[in-house]
Short mmCIF file of C-alpha atoms in Angstrom, two decimals:
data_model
loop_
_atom_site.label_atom_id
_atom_site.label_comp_id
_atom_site.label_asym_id
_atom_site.label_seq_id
_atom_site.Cartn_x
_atom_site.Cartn_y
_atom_site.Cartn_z
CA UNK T 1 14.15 -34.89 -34.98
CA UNK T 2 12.21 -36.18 -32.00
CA UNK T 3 14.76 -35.87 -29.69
CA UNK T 4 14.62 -31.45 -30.46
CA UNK T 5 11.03 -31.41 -29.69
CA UNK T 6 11.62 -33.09 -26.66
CA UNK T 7 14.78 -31.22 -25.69
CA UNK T 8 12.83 -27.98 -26.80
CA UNK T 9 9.62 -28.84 -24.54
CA UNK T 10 12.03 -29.36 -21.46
CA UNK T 11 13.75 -26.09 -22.21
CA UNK T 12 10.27 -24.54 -22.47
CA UNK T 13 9.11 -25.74 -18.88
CA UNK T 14 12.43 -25.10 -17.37
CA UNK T 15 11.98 -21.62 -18.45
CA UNK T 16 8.42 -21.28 -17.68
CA UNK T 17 8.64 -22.56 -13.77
CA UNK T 18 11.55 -20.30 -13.42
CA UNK T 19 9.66 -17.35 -13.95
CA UNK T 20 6.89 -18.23 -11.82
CA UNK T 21 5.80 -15.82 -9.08
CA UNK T 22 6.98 -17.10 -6.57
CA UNK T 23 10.16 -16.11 -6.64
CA UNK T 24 9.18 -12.64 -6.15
CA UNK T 25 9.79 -10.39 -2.69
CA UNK T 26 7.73 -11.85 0.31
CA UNK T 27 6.90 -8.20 1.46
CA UNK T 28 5.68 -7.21 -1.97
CA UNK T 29 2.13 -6.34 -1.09
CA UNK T 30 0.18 -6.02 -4.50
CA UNK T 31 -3.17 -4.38 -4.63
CA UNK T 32 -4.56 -8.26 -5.13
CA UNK T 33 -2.97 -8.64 -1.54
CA UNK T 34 -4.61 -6.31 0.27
CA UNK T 35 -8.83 -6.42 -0.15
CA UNK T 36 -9.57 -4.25 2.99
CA UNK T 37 -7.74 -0.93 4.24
CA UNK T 38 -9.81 0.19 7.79
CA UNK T 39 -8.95 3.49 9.26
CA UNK T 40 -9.78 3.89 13.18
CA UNK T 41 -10.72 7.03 13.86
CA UNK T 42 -10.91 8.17 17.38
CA UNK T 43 -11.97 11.36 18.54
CA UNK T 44 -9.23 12.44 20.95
CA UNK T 45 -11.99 14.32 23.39
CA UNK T 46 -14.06 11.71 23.93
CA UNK T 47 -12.23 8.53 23.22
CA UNK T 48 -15.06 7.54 20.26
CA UNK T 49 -13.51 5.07 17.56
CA UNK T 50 -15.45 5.15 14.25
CA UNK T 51 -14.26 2.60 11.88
CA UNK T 52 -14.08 3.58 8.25
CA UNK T 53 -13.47 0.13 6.11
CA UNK T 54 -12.34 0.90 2.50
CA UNK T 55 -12.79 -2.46 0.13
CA UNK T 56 -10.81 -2.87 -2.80
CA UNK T 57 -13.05 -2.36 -6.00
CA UNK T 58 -16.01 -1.36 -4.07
CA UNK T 59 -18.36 0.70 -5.93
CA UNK T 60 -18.72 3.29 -3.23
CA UNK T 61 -16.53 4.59 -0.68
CA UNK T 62 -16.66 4.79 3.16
CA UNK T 63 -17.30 8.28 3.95
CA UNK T 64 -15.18 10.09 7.08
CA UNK T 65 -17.35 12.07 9.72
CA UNK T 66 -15.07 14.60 11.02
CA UNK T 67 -16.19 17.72 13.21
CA UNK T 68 -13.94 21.17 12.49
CA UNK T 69 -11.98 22.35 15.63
CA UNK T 70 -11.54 18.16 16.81
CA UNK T 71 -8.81 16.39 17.47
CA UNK T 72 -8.68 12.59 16.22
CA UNK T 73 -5.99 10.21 16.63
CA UNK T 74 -6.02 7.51 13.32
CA UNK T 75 -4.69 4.13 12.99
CA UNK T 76 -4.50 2.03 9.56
CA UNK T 77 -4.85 -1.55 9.24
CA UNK T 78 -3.82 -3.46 6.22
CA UNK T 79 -5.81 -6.82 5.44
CA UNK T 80 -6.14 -9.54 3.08
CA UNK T 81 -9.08 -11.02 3.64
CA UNK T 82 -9.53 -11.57 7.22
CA UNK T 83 -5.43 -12.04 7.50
CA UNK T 84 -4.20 -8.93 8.74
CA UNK T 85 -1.42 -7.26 7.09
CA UNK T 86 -0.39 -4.68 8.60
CA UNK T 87 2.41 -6.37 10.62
CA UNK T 88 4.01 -7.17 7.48
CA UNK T 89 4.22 -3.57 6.52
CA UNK T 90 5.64 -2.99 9.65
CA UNK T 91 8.27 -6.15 9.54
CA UNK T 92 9.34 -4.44 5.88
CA UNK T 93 9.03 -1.15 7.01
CA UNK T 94 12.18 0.24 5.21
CA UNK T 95 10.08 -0.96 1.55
CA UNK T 96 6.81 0.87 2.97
CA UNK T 97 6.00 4.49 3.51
CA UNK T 98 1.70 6.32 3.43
CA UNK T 99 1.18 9.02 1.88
CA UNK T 100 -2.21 10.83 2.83
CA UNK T 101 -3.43 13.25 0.18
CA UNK T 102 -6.93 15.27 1.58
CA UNK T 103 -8.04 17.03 -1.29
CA UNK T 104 -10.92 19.75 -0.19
CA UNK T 105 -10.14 19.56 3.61
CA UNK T 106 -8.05 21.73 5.76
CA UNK T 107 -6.42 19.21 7.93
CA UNK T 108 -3.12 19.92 10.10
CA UNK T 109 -1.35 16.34 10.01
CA UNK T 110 1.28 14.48 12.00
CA UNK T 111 2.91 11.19 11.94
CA UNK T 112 3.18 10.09 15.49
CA UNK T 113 4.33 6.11 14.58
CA UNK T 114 6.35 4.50 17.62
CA UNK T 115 9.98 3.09 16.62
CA UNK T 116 8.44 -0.44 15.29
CA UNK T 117 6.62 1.52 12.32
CA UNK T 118 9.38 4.43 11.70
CA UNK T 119 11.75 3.48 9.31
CA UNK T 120 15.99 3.83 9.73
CA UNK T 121 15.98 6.07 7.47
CA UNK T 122 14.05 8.55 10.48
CA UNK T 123 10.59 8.51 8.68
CA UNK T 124 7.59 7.19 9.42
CA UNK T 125 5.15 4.92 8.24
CA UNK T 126 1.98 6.73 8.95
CA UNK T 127 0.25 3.94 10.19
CA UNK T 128 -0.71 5.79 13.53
CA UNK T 129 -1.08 9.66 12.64
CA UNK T 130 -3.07 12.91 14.11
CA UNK T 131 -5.23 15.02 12.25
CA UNK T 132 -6.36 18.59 13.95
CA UNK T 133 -9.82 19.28 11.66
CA UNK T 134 -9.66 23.33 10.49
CA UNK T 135 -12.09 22.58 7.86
CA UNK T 136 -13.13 19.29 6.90
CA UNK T 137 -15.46 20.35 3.74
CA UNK T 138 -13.57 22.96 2.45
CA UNK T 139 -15.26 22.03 -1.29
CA UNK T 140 -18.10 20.39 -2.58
CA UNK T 141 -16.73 17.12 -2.08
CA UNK T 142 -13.77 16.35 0.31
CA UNK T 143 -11.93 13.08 0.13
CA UNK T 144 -8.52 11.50 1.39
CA UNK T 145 -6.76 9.56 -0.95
CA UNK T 146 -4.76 6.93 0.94
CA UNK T 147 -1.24 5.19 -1.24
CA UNK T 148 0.74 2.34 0.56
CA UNK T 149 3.74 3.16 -1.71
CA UNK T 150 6.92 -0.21 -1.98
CA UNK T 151 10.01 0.19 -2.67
CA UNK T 152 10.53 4.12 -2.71
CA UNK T 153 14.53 4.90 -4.13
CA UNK T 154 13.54 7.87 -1.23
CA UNK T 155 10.47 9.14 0.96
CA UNK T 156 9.40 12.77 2.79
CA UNK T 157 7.29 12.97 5.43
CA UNK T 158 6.78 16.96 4.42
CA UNK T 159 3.55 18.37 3.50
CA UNK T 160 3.65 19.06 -1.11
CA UNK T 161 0.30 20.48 -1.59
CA UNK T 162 -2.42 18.99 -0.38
CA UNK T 163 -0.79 15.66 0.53
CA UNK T 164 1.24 14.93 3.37
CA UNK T 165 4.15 12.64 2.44
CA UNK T 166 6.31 12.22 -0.76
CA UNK T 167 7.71 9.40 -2.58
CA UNK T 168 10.46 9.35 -5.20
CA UNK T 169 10.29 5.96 -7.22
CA UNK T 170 8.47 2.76 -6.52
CA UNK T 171 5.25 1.72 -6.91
CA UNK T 172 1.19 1.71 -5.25
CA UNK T 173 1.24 -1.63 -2.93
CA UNK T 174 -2.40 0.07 -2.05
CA UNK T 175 -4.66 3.08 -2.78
CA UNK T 176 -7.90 4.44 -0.83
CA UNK T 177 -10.47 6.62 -1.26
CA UNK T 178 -12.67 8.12 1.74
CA UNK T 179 -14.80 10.60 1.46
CA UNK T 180 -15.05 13.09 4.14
CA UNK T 181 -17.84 15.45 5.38
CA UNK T 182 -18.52 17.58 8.41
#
């Protein structure tokens, strides 16, 4: 009988350490992975970066300054920590893909990645958009919500309501709230 415990209690650890996490992707991102998301936000007129830092679980959230009629060029960084991640969204950027969603804002957006952060597929990443302000409090309280989506079966960069960018399938790598005022 001692011998089926034993044999058992092998079987049991073989099974567990095979299921371990480690196995998984390397460019899975979870939302444990990622404890920062910063958007850069320079004003395109006069070459002014504000930095808008987003942390994970935070009880409040960084609040956008934008001025209606401006012009502002926006860059994302990813990080974990102080590592940055961002460069491992772009080295998987086929499992990656933003979708921006400004909810009370009138905001005409573009995508304007270079080749290293558009994927083959012709979309882009989002990573390094432009957003021409019409209204930036168009309700009582604007906000962007900000998804890193993984591992889409297909993505859109086309506007569907208020957000800019689509994503069949996958899953949230990251999400972001800012709220924005004028």
């Amino acid at each position: 009988m001692k011998p089926l415990k034993y044999l058992i209690l092998i079987l049991t650890m073989v099974f567990t350490a095979s299921c371990s996490r480690a196995d998984e992707d390397l460019d899975v991102l979870s939302q444990e992975d990622i404890s920062n998301i910063i958007l850069n936000v320079k004003d395109d007129e006069t070459g002014i970066t504000q930095t808008y830092n987003y942390t994970v679980n935070s009880a409040t959230n960084p609040v956008i300054k934008l001025t209606d009629g401006k012009t502002y060029t926006v860059n994302a960084v990813f990080l974990n920590g102080n590592e940055d991640e961002t460069e491992s969204i772009i080295a998987a950027k086929d499992e990656h893909f933003l979708i921006f969603d400004f909810h009370g804002s009138i905001i005409n957006f573009t995508r304007i990645d270079d080749e290293s952060s558009t994927r083959t597929d012709g979309n882009k990443l989002g990573l390094v958009t432009k957003w021409e302000v019409v209204k930036a409090a168009n309700s009582s309280s604007p906000e962007l919500i900000l998804t890193l989506i993984h591992d889409a079966v297909s993505v859109s960069e086309a506007q569907n309501g208020t957000a800019f960018g689509t994503a069949n399938g996958g899953e949230s790598d990251a999400v972001a709230t800012y709220g924005i005022s004028n």
